[in-house]
Structure formats: structure tokens, C-alpha cells
Amino acid sequence: QLTEKAVVSTQSTGELKRFSSGVLVVEGDNFNSVMRTLVDTITENTCVSALTLSSIMAIPLMLARERLMAGEQHGLLCRDETEEGIFFYKNLFVEEPRG
């Protein structure tokens, strides 16, 4: 059985991130960098769904969903739930993270 410590020790340049859903991911970039890239990607595309973000960024669908949820939880994104699905937009009422 793989433990969190084992995962972190094998990834010297990565950081173990646990999303609120419990999903564990090893990320090489810091949180602000990931969120900045996310907001830039959404700005370039007006809005995205998790499936679209997954395709654009070439990341697993679950990771795309978790990043969108994290962006929303930090006030960087807003969601629109429609019959066609859930779409995320840049929150125009806050500034992007810097760093």
C-alpha cells in the first residue's frame, strides 16, 4: 500500500496536495502558479467546463475538476450551472493571486 510519505519522498520536486474531496495529487508548481495558469486559461476561453479544461491543459478530468473547485473556493472563479453542464468563469470582482 502506497502512503502519502512514500509518494512525497519519490517526488523530490513535487508537493503533495490534498483537495477537499480527498483526492491526492503531486504537483510541481506552487498553488499561486497553478491558479494563475487556470485563470489565464479561462480568460482566453471565456469559460470552461472540467472536460474542456482537461483537454486544453492535457490533465486528467478529475484534476481539472479539482482545480476548478479550488479556484472557486478561493474566489477566483464563478460557476454557472446550466442544463448543458457546469461552466466556470473568471471572477471579475477579485484580483488574481500574485507571486
PDB file of N, CA and C in Angstrom:
ATOM      1  N   GLN A   1       0.847  -1.184   0.000  1.00  0.00           N
ATOM      2  CA  GLN A   1       0.000   0.000   0.000  1.00  0.00           C
ATOM      3  C   GLN A   1       0.890   1.243   0.000  1.00  0.00           C
ATOM      4  N   LEU A   2       0.548   2.194  -0.859  1.00  0.00           N
ATOM      5  CA  LEU A   2       1.309   3.422  -1.004  1.00  0.00           C
ATOM      6  C   LEU A   2       0.832   4.445   0.017  1.00  0.00           C
ATOM      7  N   THR A   3       1.761   5.045   0.720  1.00  0.00           N
ATOM      8  CA  THR A   3       1.389   6.060   1.709  1.00  0.00           C
ATOM      9  C   THR A   3       1.743   7.437   1.176  1.00  0.00           C
ATOM     10  N   GLU A   4       1.204   8.475   1.831  1.00  0.00           N
ATOM     11  CA  GLU A   4       1.497   9.846   1.436  1.00  0.00           C
ATOM     12  C   GLU A   4       2.991  10.132   1.528  1.00  0.00           C
ATOM     13  N   LYS A   5       3.649   9.648   2.585  1.00  0.00           N
ATOM     14  CA  LYS A   5       5.084   9.877   2.751  1.00  0.00           C
ATOM     15  C   LYS A   5       5.874   9.241   1.609  1.00  0.00           C
ATOM     16  N   ALA A   6       5.473   8.051   1.196  1.00  0.00           N
ATOM     17  CA  ALA A   6       6.173   7.370   0.112  1.00  0.00           C
ATOM     18  C   ALA A   6       6.047   8.149  -1.183  1.00  0.00           C
ATOM     19  N   VAL A   7       4.878   8.695  -1.430  1.00  0.00           N
ATOM     20  CA  VAL A   7       4.665   9.463  -2.649  1.00  0.00           C
ATOM     21  C   VAL A   7       5.520  10.721  -2.632  1.00  0.00           C
ATOM     22  N   VAL A   8       5.529  11.438  -1.525  1.00  0.00           N
ATOM     23  CA  VAL A   8       6.299  12.671  -1.427  1.00  0.00           C
ATOM     24  C   VAL A   8       7.789  12.394  -1.546  1.00  0.00           C
ATOM     25  N   SER A   9       8.277  11.330  -0.911  1.00  0.00           N
ATOM     26  CA  SER A   9       9.708  11.061  -0.942  1.00  0.00           C
ATOM     27  C   SER A   9      10.195  10.668  -2.338  1.00  0.00           C
ATOM     28  N   THR A  10       9.321  10.114  -3.171  1.00  0.00           N
ATOM     29  CA  THR A  10       9.744   9.742  -4.523  1.00  0.00           C
ATOM     30  C   THR A  10       9.675  10.925  -5.485  1.00  0.00           C
ATOM     31  N   GLN A  11       9.046  11.988  -5.098  1.00  0.00           N
ATOM     32  CA  GLN A  11       8.895  13.171  -5.948  1.00  0.00           C
ATOM     33  C   GLN A  11       9.601  14.346  -5.289  1.00  0.00           C
ATOM     34  N   SER A  12      10.909  14.440  -5.464  1.00  0.00           N
ATOM     35  CA  SER A  12      11.681  15.462  -4.774  1.00  0.00           C
ATOM     36  C   SER A  12      11.304  16.884  -5.184  1.00  0.00           C
ATOM     37  N   THR A  13      10.812  17.082  -6.407  1.00  0.00           N
ATOM     38  CA  THR A  13      10.459  18.431  -6.843  1.00  0.00           C
ATOM     39  C   THR A  13       8.972  18.706  -6.722  1.00  0.00           C
ATOM     40  N   GLY A  14       8.200  17.743  -6.314  1.00  0.00           N
ATOM     41  CA  GLY A  14       6.758  17.915  -6.230  1.00  0.00           C
ATOM     42  C   GLY A  14       6.275  18.132  -4.815  1.00  0.00           C
ATOM     43  N   GLU A  15       5.041  18.617  -4.730  1.00  0.00           N
ATOM     44  CA  GLU A  15       4.400  18.830  -3.447  1.00  0.00           C
ATOM     45  C   GLU A  15       3.093  18.056  -3.443  1.00  0.00           C
ATOM     46  N   LEU A  16       2.836  17.337  -2.355  1.00  0.00           N
ATOM     47  CA  LEU A  16       1.606  16.569  -2.247  1.00  0.00           C
ATOM     48  C   LEU A  16       0.475  17.515  -1.874  1.00  0.00           C
ATOM     49  N   LYS A  17      -0.572  17.525  -2.677  1.00  0.00           N
ATOM     50  CA  LYS A  17      -1.722  18.397  -2.443  1.00  0.00           C
ATOM     51  C   LYS A  17      -2.939  17.525  -2.229  1.00  0.00           C
ATOM     52  N   ARG A  18      -3.668  17.769  -1.149  1.00  0.00           N
ATOM     53  CA  ARG A  18      -4.921  17.051  -0.893  1.00  0.00           C
ATOM     54  C   ARG A  18      -6.062  18.033  -1.123  1.00  0.00           C
ATOM     55  N   PHE A  19      -6.916  17.717  -2.103  1.00  0.00           N
ATOM     56  CA  PHE A  19      -8.071  18.553  -2.374  1.00  0.00           C
ATOM     57  C   PHE A  19      -9.167  18.250  -1.366  1.00  0.00           C
ATOM     58  N   SER A  20     -10.155  19.129  -1.278  1.00  0.00           N
ATOM     59  CA  SER A  20     -11.223  18.961  -0.298  1.00  0.00           C
ATOM     60  C   SER A  20     -11.997  17.658  -0.501  1.00  0.00           C
ATOM     61  N   SER A  21     -11.979  17.120  -1.699  1.00  0.00           N
ATOM     62  CA  SER A  21     -12.665  15.856  -1.972  1.00  0.00           C
ATOM     63  C   SER A  21     -11.884  14.648  -1.454  1.00  0.00           C
ATOM     64  N   GLY A  22     -10.619  14.888  -1.053  1.00  0.00           N
ATOM     65  CA  GLY A  22      -9.776  13.797  -0.586  1.00  0.00           C
ATOM     66  C   GLY A  22      -8.791  13.312  -1.640  1.00  0.00           C
ATOM     67  N   VAL A  23      -8.915  13.796  -2.872  1.00  0.00           N
ATOM     68  CA  VAL A  23      -8.009  13.405  -3.951  1.00  0.00           C
ATOM     69  C   VAL A  23      -6.609  13.918  -3.633  1.00  0.00           C
ATOM     70  N   LEU A  24      -5.608  13.043  -3.783  1.00  0.00           N
ATOM     71  CA  LEU A  24      -4.204  13.416  -3.579  1.00  0.00           C
ATOM     72  C   LEU A  24      -3.511  13.541  -4.919  1.00  0.00           C
ATOM     73  N   VAL A  25      -2.743  14.631  -5.087  1.00  0.00           N
ATOM     74  CA  VAL A  25      -2.004  14.856  -6.321  1.00  0.00           C
ATOM     75  C   VAL A  25      -0.626  15.394  -5.976  1.00  0.00           C
ATOM     76  N   VAL A  26       0.368  14.980  -6.741  1.00  0.00           N
ATOM     77  CA  VAL A  26       1.703  15.556  -6.593  1.00  0.00           C
ATOM     78  C   VAL A  26       1.835  16.621  -7.669  1.00  0.00           C
ATOM     79  N   GLU A  27       2.033  17.872  -7.232  1.00  0.00           N
ATOM     80  CA  GLU A  27       2.144  18.983  -8.169  1.00  0.00           C
ATOM     81  C   GLU A  27       3.529  19.602  -8.072  1.00  0.00           C
ATOM     82  N   GLY A  28       4.101  19.917  -9.225  1.00  0.00           N
ATOM     83  CA  GLY A  28       5.419  20.531  -9.268  1.00  0.00           C
ATOM     84  C   GLY A  28       5.375  22.036  -9.109  1.00  0.00           C
ATOM     85  N   ASP A  29       4.261  22.655  -9.483  1.00  0.00           N
ATOM     86  CA  ASP A  29       4.128  24.108  -9.385  1.00  0.00           C
ATOM     87  C   ASP A  29       3.467  24.480  -8.068  1.00  0.00           C
ATOM     88  N   ASN A  30       3.735  25.705  -7.603  1.00  0.00           N
ATOM     89  CA  ASN A  30       3.077  26.134  -6.375  1.00  0.00           C
ATOM     90  C   ASN A  30       1.631  26.520  -6.671  1.00  0.00           C
ATOM     91  N   PHE A  31       0.836  26.656  -5.631  1.00  0.00           N
ATOM     92  CA  PHE A  31      -0.594  26.899  -5.771  1.00  0.00           C
ATOM     93  C   PHE A  31      -0.885  28.168  -6.566  1.00  0.00           C
ATOM     94  N   ASN A  32      -0.188  29.267  -6.254  1.00  0.00           N
ATOM     95  CA  ASN A  32      -0.445  30.526  -6.959  1.00  0.00           C
ATOM     96  C   ASN A  32      -0.170  30.394  -8.449  1.00  0.00           C
ATOM     97  N   SER A  33       0.880  29.678  -8.797  1.00  0.00           N
ATOM     98  CA  SER A  33       1.221  29.470 -10.203  1.00  0.00           C
ATOM     99  C   SER A  33       0.134  28.654 -10.905  1.00  0.00           C
ATOM    100  N   VAL A  34      -0.343  27.614 -10.254  1.00  0.00           N
ATOM    101  CA  VAL A  34      -1.404  26.770 -10.816  1.00  0.00           C
ATOM    102  C   VAL A  34      -2.678  27.587 -11.006  1.00  0.00           C
ATOM    103  N   MET A  35      -3.037  28.389 -10.006  1.00  0.00           N
ATOM    104  CA  MET A  35      -4.249  29.194 -10.090  1.00  0.00           C
ATOM    105  C   MET A  35      -4.113  30.295 -11.147  1.00  0.00           C
ATOM    106  N   ARG A  36      -2.945  30.883 -11.280  1.00  0.00           N
ATOM    107  CA  ARG A  36      -2.716  31.916 -12.287  1.00  0.00           C
ATOM    108  C   ARG A  36      -2.888  31.317 -13.697  1.00  0.00           C
ATOM    109  N   THR A  37      -2.314  30.134 -13.903  1.00  0.00           N
ATOM    110  CA  THR A  37      -2.457  29.446 -15.193  1.00  0.00           C
ATOM    111  C   THR A  37      -3.919  29.103 -15.459  1.00  0.00           C
ATOM    112  N   LEU A  38      -4.614  28.665 -14.430  1.00  0.00           N
ATOM    113  CA  LEU A  38      -6.032  28.332 -14.555  1.00  0.00           C
ATOM    114  C   LEU A  38      -6.847  29.557 -14.961  1.00  0.00           C
ATOM    115  N   VAL A  39      -6.652  30.664 -14.264  1.00  0.00           N
ATOM    116  CA  VAL A  39      -7.393  31.889 -14.575  1.00  0.00           C
ATOM    117  C   VAL A  39      -7.041  32.385 -15.975  1.00  0.00           C
ATOM    118  N   ASP A  40      -5.771  32.329 -16.356  1.00  0.00           N
ATOM    119  CA  ASP A  40      -5.364  32.741 -17.705  1.00  0.00           C
ATOM    120  C   ASP A  40      -6.041  31.885 -18.773  1.00  0.00           C
ATOM    121  N   THR A  41      -6.096  30.587 -18.533  1.00  0.00           N
ATOM    122  CA  THR A  41      -6.727  29.669 -19.486  1.00  0.00           C
ATOM    123  C   THR A  41      -8.207  29.969 -19.631  1.00  0.00           C
ATOM    124  N   ILE A  42      -8.871  30.226 -18.516  1.00  0.00           N
ATOM    125  CA  ILE A  42     -10.305  30.535 -18.572  1.00  0.00           C
ATOM    126  C   ILE A  42     -10.527  31.877 -19.257  1.00  0.00           C
ATOM    127  N   THR A  43      -9.685  32.862 -18.976  1.00  0.00           N
ATOM    128  CA  THR A  43      -9.802  34.175 -19.604  1.00  0.00           C
ATOM    129  C   THR A  43      -9.674  34.056 -21.120  1.00  0.00           C
ATOM    130  N   GLU A  44      -8.746  33.237 -21.592  1.00  0.00           N
ATOM    131  CA  GLU A  44      -8.540  33.053 -23.033  1.00  0.00           C
ATOM    132  C   GLU A  44      -9.727  32.363 -23.702  1.00  0.00           C
ATOM    133  N   ASN A  45     -10.476  31.581 -22.924  1.00  0.00           N
ATOM    134  CA  ASN A  45     -11.583  30.800 -23.480  1.00  0.00           C
ATOM    135  C   ASN A  45     -12.957  31.279 -23.030  1.00  0.00           C
ATOM    136  N   THR A  46     -13.038  32.388 -22.324  1.00  0.00           N
ATOM    137  CA  THR A  46     -14.262  32.969 -21.760  1.00  0.00           C
ATOM    138  C   THR A  46     -14.811  32.136 -20.609  1.00  0.00           C
ATOM    139  N   CYS A  47     -15.038  30.852 -20.836  1.00  0.00           N
ATOM    140  CA  CYS A  47     -15.477  29.954 -19.771  1.00  0.00           C
ATOM    141  C   CYS A  47     -15.047  28.535 -20.142  1.00  0.00           C
ATOM    142  N   VAL A  48     -14.996  27.659 -19.148  1.00  0.00           N
ATOM    143  CA  VAL A  48     -14.643  26.259 -19.409  1.00  0.00           C
ATOM    144  C   VAL A  48     -15.436  25.333 -18.499  1.00  0.00           C
ATOM    145  N   SER A  49     -15.626  24.129 -18.975  1.00  0.00           N
ATOM    146  CA  SER A  49     -16.131  23.041 -18.146  1.00  0.00           C
ATOM    147  C   SER A  49     -14.912  22.227 -17.722  1.00  0.00           C
ATOM    148  N   ALA A  50     -15.095  21.302 -16.813  1.00  0.00           N
ATOM    149  CA  ALA A  50     -13.978  20.446 -16.389  1.00  0.00           C
ATOM    150  C   ALA A  50     -13.448  19.644 -17.580  1.00  0.00           C
ATOM    151  N   LEU A  51     -14.336  19.164 -18.429  1.00  0.00           N
ATOM    152  CA  LEU A  51     -13.916  18.386 -19.595  1.00  0.00           C
ATOM    153  C   LEU A  51     -13.088  19.235 -20.562  1.00  0.00           C
ATOM    154  N   THR A  52     -13.536  20.456 -20.796  1.00  0.00           N
ATOM    155  CA  THR A  52     -12.792  21.357 -21.683  1.00  0.00           C
ATOM    156  C   THR A  52     -11.425  21.683 -21.105  1.00  0.00           C
ATOM    157  N   LEU A  53     -11.374  22.004 -19.812  1.00  0.00           N
ATOM    158  CA  LEU A  53     -10.100  22.325 -19.162  1.00  0.00           C
ATOM    159  C   LEU A  53      -9.157  21.138 -19.221  1.00  0.00           C
ATOM    160  N   SER A  54      -9.683  19.954 -18.994  1.00  0.00           N
ATOM    161  CA  SER A  54      -8.885  18.736 -19.070  1.00  0.00           C
ATOM    162  C   SER A  54      -8.238  18.596 -20.436  1.00  0.00           C
ATOM    163  N   SER A  55      -9.003  18.862 -21.469  1.00  0.00           N
ATOM    164  CA  SER A  55      -8.493  18.760 -22.835  1.00  0.00           C
ATOM    165  C   SER A  55      -7.465  19.852 -23.139  1.00  0.00           C
ATOM    166  N   ILE A  56      -7.767  21.085 -22.781  1.00  0.00           N
ATOM    167  CA  ILE A  56      -6.873  22.212 -23.054  1.00  0.00           C
ATOM    168  C   ILE A  56      -5.531  22.045 -22.344  1.00  0.00           C
ATOM    169  N   MET A  57      -5.571  21.663 -21.056  1.00  0.00           N
ATOM    170  CA  MET A  57      -4.349  21.594 -20.254  1.00  0.00           C
ATOM    171  C   MET A  57      -3.688  20.220 -20.285  1.00  0.00           C
ATOM    172  N   ALA A  58      -4.324  19.262 -20.969  1.00  0.00           N
ATOM    173  CA  ALA A  58      -3.809  17.893 -21.054  1.00  0.00           C
ATOM    174  C   ALA A  58      -3.559  17.305 -19.663  1.00  0.00           C
ATOM    175  N   ILE A  59      -4.597  17.416 -18.816  1.00  0.00           N
ATOM    176  CA  ILE A  59      -4.541  16.854 -17.462  1.00  0.00           C
ATOM    177  C   ILE A  59      -5.744  15.944 -17.271  1.00  0.00           C
ATOM    178  N   PRO A  60      -5.684  15.033 -16.306  1.00  0.00           N
ATOM    179  CA  PRO A  60      -6.831  14.155 -16.058  1.00  0.00           C
ATOM    180  C   PRO A  60      -8.086  14.958 -15.693  1.00  0.00           C
ATOM    181  N   LEU A  61      -9.236  14.438 -16.085  1.00  0.00           N
ATOM    182  CA  LEU A  61     -10.518  15.091 -15.828  1.00  0.00           C
ATOM    183  C   LEU A  61     -10.710  15.378 -14.335  1.00  0.00           C
ATOM    184  N   MET A  62     -10.364  14.426 -13.483  1.00  0.00           N
ATOM    185  CA  MET A  62     -10.537  14.620 -12.038  1.00  0.00           C
ATOM    186  C   MET A  62      -9.690  15.794 -11.538  1.00  0.00           C
ATOM    187  N   LEU A  63      -8.464  15.915 -12.044  1.00  0.00           N
ATOM    188  CA  LEU A  63      -7.591  17.015 -11.644  1.00  0.00           C
ATOM    189  C   LEU A  63      -8.150  18.348 -12.141  1.00  0.00           C
ATOM    190  N   ALA A  64      -8.676  18.375 -13.357  1.00  0.00           N
ATOM    191  CA  ALA A  64      -9.288  19.597 -13.890  1.00  0.00           C
ATOM    192  C   ALA A  64     -10.455  20.019 -13.001  1.00  0.00           C
ATOM    193  N   ARG A  65     -11.283  19.070 -12.629  1.00  0.00           N
ATOM    194  CA  ARG A  65     -12.435  19.369 -11.771  1.00  0.00           C
ATOM    195  C   ARG A  65     -11.973  19.911 -10.427  1.00  0.00           C
ATOM    196  N   GLU A  66     -10.970  19.288  -9.838  1.00  0.00           N
ATOM    197  CA  GLU A  66     -10.471  19.725  -8.535  1.00  0.00           C
ATOM    198  C   GLU A  66      -9.868  21.123  -8.608  1.00  0.00           C
ATOM    199  N   ARG A  67      -9.140  21.416  -9.678  1.00  0.00           N
ATOM    200  CA  ARG A  67      -8.557  22.757  -9.827  1.00  0.00           C
ATOM    201  C   ARG A  67      -9.654  23.808  -9.981  1.00  0.00           C
ATOM    202  N   LEU A  68     -10.694  23.495 -10.746  1.00  0.00           N
ATOM    203  CA  LEU A  68     -11.805  24.440 -10.890  1.00  0.00           C
ATOM    204  C   LEU A  68     -12.494  24.677  -9.550  1.00  0.00           C
ATOM    205  N   MET A  69     -12.711  23.619  -8.802  1.00  0.00           N
ATOM    206  CA  MET A  69     -13.349  23.755  -7.487  1.00  0.00           C
ATOM    207  C   MET A  69     -12.473  24.573  -6.538  1.00  0.00           C
ATOM    208  N   ALA A  70     -11.155  24.347  -6.573  1.00  0.00           N
ATOM    209  CA  ALA A  70     -10.233  25.109  -5.725  1.00  0.00           C
ATOM    210  C   ALA A  70     -10.245  26.583  -6.121  1.00  0.00           C
ATOM    211  N   GLY A  71     -10.281  26.846  -7.419  1.00  0.00           N
ATOM    212  CA  GLY A  71     -10.352  28.229  -7.891  1.00  0.00           C
ATOM    213  C   GLY A  71     -11.624  28.916  -7.424  1.00  0.00           C
ATOM    214  N   GLU A  72     -12.713  28.176  -7.424  1.00  0.00           N
ATOM    215  CA  GLU A  72     -13.983  28.731  -6.945  1.00  0.00           C
ATOM    216  C   GLU A  72     -13.928  28.955  -5.425  1.00  0.00           C
ATOM    217  N   GLN A  73     -13.395  28.001  -4.698  1.00  0.00           N
ATOM    218  CA  GLN A  73     -13.302  28.129  -3.237  1.00  0.00           C
ATOM    219  C   GLN A  73     -12.435  29.315  -2.825  1.00  0.00           C
ATOM    220  N   HIS A  74     -11.449  29.661  -3.641  1.00  0.00           N
ATOM    221  CA  HIS A  74     -10.574  30.795  -3.333  1.00  0.00           C
ATOM    222  C   HIS A  74     -11.083  32.102  -3.947  1.00  0.00           C
ATOM    223  N   GLY A  75     -12.278  32.074  -4.506  1.00  0.00           N
ATOM    224  CA  GLY A  75     -12.901  33.285  -5.015  1.00  0.00           C
ATOM    225  C   GLY A  75     -12.387  33.758  -6.359  1.00  0.00           C
ATOM    226  N   LEU A  76     -11.583  32.946  -7.034  1.00  0.00           N
ATOM    227  CA  LEU A  76     -11.025  33.352  -8.321  1.00  0.00           C
ATOM    228  C   LEU A  76     -11.973  33.071  -9.475  1.00  0.00           C
ATOM    229  N   LEU A  77     -12.866  32.099  -9.284  1.00  0.00           N
ATOM    230  CA  LEU A  77     -13.783  31.671 -10.340  1.00  0.00           C
ATOM    231  C   LEU A  77     -15.221  31.716  -9.865  1.00  0.00           C
ATOM    232  N   CYS A  78     -16.126  31.828 -10.818  1.00  0.00           N
ATOM    233  CA  CYS A  78     -17.562  31.723 -10.563  1.00  0.00           C
ATOM    234  C   CYS A  78     -18.092  30.610 -11.445  1.00  0.00           C
ATOM    235  N   ARG A  79     -19.139  29.951 -10.994  1.00  0.00           N
ATOM    236  CA  ARG A  79     -19.707  28.871 -11.795  1.00  0.00           C
ATOM    237  C   ARG A  79     -21.096  29.233 -12.297  1.00  0.00           C
ATOM    238  N   ASP A  80     -21.462  28.624 -13.398  1.00  0.00           N
ATOM    239  CA  ASP A  80     -22.796  28.748 -13.968  1.00  0.00           C
ATOM    240  C   ASP A  80     -23.280  27.330 -14.232  1.00  0.00           C
ATOM    241  N   GLU A  81     -24.323  26.933 -13.525  1.00  0.00           N
ATOM    242  CA  GLU A  81     -24.880  25.595 -13.701  1.00  0.00           C
ATOM    243  C   GLU A  81     -26.059  25.690 -14.668  1.00  0.00           C
ATOM    244  N   THR A  82     -25.936  25.015 -15.805  1.00  0.00           N
ATOM    245  CA  THR A  82     -26.974  25.041 -16.827  1.00  0.00           C
ATOM    246  C   THR A  82     -27.393  23.613 -17.155  1.00  0.00           C
ATOM    247  N   GLU A  83     -28.362  23.474 -18.024  1.00  0.00           N
ATOM    248  CA  GLU A  83     -28.777  22.146 -18.478  1.00  0.00           C
ATOM    249  C   GLU A  83     -27.659  21.464 -19.264  1.00  0.00           C
ATOM    250  N   GLU A  84     -26.768  22.265 -19.880  1.00  0.00           N
ATOM    251  CA  GLU A  84     -25.660  21.721 -20.663  1.00  0.00           C
ATOM    252  C   GLU A  84     -24.480  21.297 -19.800  1.00  0.00           C
ATOM    253  N   GLY A  85     -24.455  21.728 -18.542  1.00  0.00           N
ATOM    254  CA  GLY A  85     -23.355  21.367 -17.657  1.00  0.00           C
ATOM    255  C   GLY A  85     -22.946  22.524 -16.760  1.00  0.00           C
ATOM    256  N   ILE A  86     -21.819  22.360 -16.082  1.00  0.00           N
ATOM    257  CA  ILE A  86     -21.293  23.390 -15.186  1.00  0.00           C
ATOM    258  C   ILE A  86     -20.119  24.063 -15.882  1.00  0.00           C
ATOM    259  N   PHE A  87     -20.183  25.388 -15.981  1.00  0.00           N
ATOM    260  CA  PHE A  87     -19.144  26.166 -16.632  1.00  0.00           C
ATOM    261  C   PHE A  87     -18.562  27.168 -15.638  1.00  0.00           C
ATOM    262  N   PHE A  88     -17.258  27.349 -15.709  1.00  0.00           N
ATOM    263  CA  PHE A  88     -16.571  28.252 -14.797  1.00  0.00           C
ATOM    264  C   PHE A  88     -16.061  29.462 -15.560  1.00  0.00           C
ATOM    265  N   TYR A  89     -16.208  30.630 -14.930  1.00  0.00           N
ATOM    266  CA  TYR A  89     -15.778  31.905 -15.482  1.00  0.00           C
ATOM    267  C   TYR A  89     -14.823  32.567 -14.505  1.00  0.00           C
ATOM    268  N   LYS A  90     -14.023  33.472 -14.999  1.00  0.00           N
ATOM    269  CA  LYS A  90     -13.162  34.276 -14.133  1.00  0.00           C
ATOM    270  C   LYS A  90     -14.058  35.178 -13.286  1.00  0.00           C
ATOM    271  N   ASN A  91     -13.766  35.254 -11.991  1.00  0.00           N
ATOM    272  CA  ASN A  91     -14.486  36.150 -11.100  1.00  0.00           C
ATOM    273  C   ASN A  91     -13.933  37.558 -11.312  1.00  0.00           C
ATOM    274  N   LEU A  92     -14.724  38.429 -11.880  1.00  0.00           N
ATOM    275  CA  LEU A  92     -14.274  39.773 -12.219  1.00  0.00           C
ATOM    276  C   LEU A  92     -14.240  40.721 -11.017  1.00  0.00           C
ATOM    277  N   PHE A  93     -14.672  40.249  -9.855  1.00  0.00           N
ATOM    278  CA  PHE A  93     -14.748  41.106  -8.677  1.00  0.00           C
ATOM    279  C   PHE A  93     -13.550  40.971  -7.740  1.00  0.00           C
ATOM    280  N   VAL A  94     -12.582  40.115  -8.084  1.00  0.00           N
ATOM    281  CA  VAL A  94     -11.385  39.956  -7.249  1.00  0.00           C
ATOM    282  C   VAL A  94     -10.141  40.009  -8.128  1.00  0.00           C
ATOM    283  N   GLU A  95      -9.015  40.289  -7.490  1.00  0.00           N
ATOM    284  CA  GLU A  95      -7.749  40.289  -8.210  1.00  0.00           C
ATOM    285  C   GLU A  95      -7.167  38.888  -8.197  1.00  0.00           C
ATOM    286  N   GLU A  96      -6.372  38.586  -9.227  1.00  0.00           N
ATOM    287  CA  GLU A  96      -5.703  37.286  -9.332  1.00  0.00           C
ATOM    288  C   GLU A  96      -4.586  37.197  -8.312  1.00  0.00           C
ATOM    289  N   PRO A  97      -4.219  35.980  -7.891  1.00  0.00           N
ATOM    290  CA  PRO A  97      -3.088  35.826  -6.967  1.00  0.00           C
ATOM    291  C   PRO A  97      -1.793  36.253  -7.638  1.00  0.00           C
ATOM    292  N   ARG A  98      -0.922  36.820  -6.888  1.00  0.00           N
ATOM    293  CA  ARG A  98       0.366  37.244  -7.414  1.00  0.00           C
ATOM    294  C   ARG A  98       1.451  36.421  -6.746  1.00  0.00           C
ATOM    295  N   GLY A  99       2.552  36.234  -7.439  1.00  0.00           N
ATOM    296  CA  GLY A  99       3.641  35.533  -6.777  1.00  0.00           C
ATOM    297  C   GLY A  99       4.290  34.600  -7.657  1.00  0.00           C
TER     298      GLY A  99
END
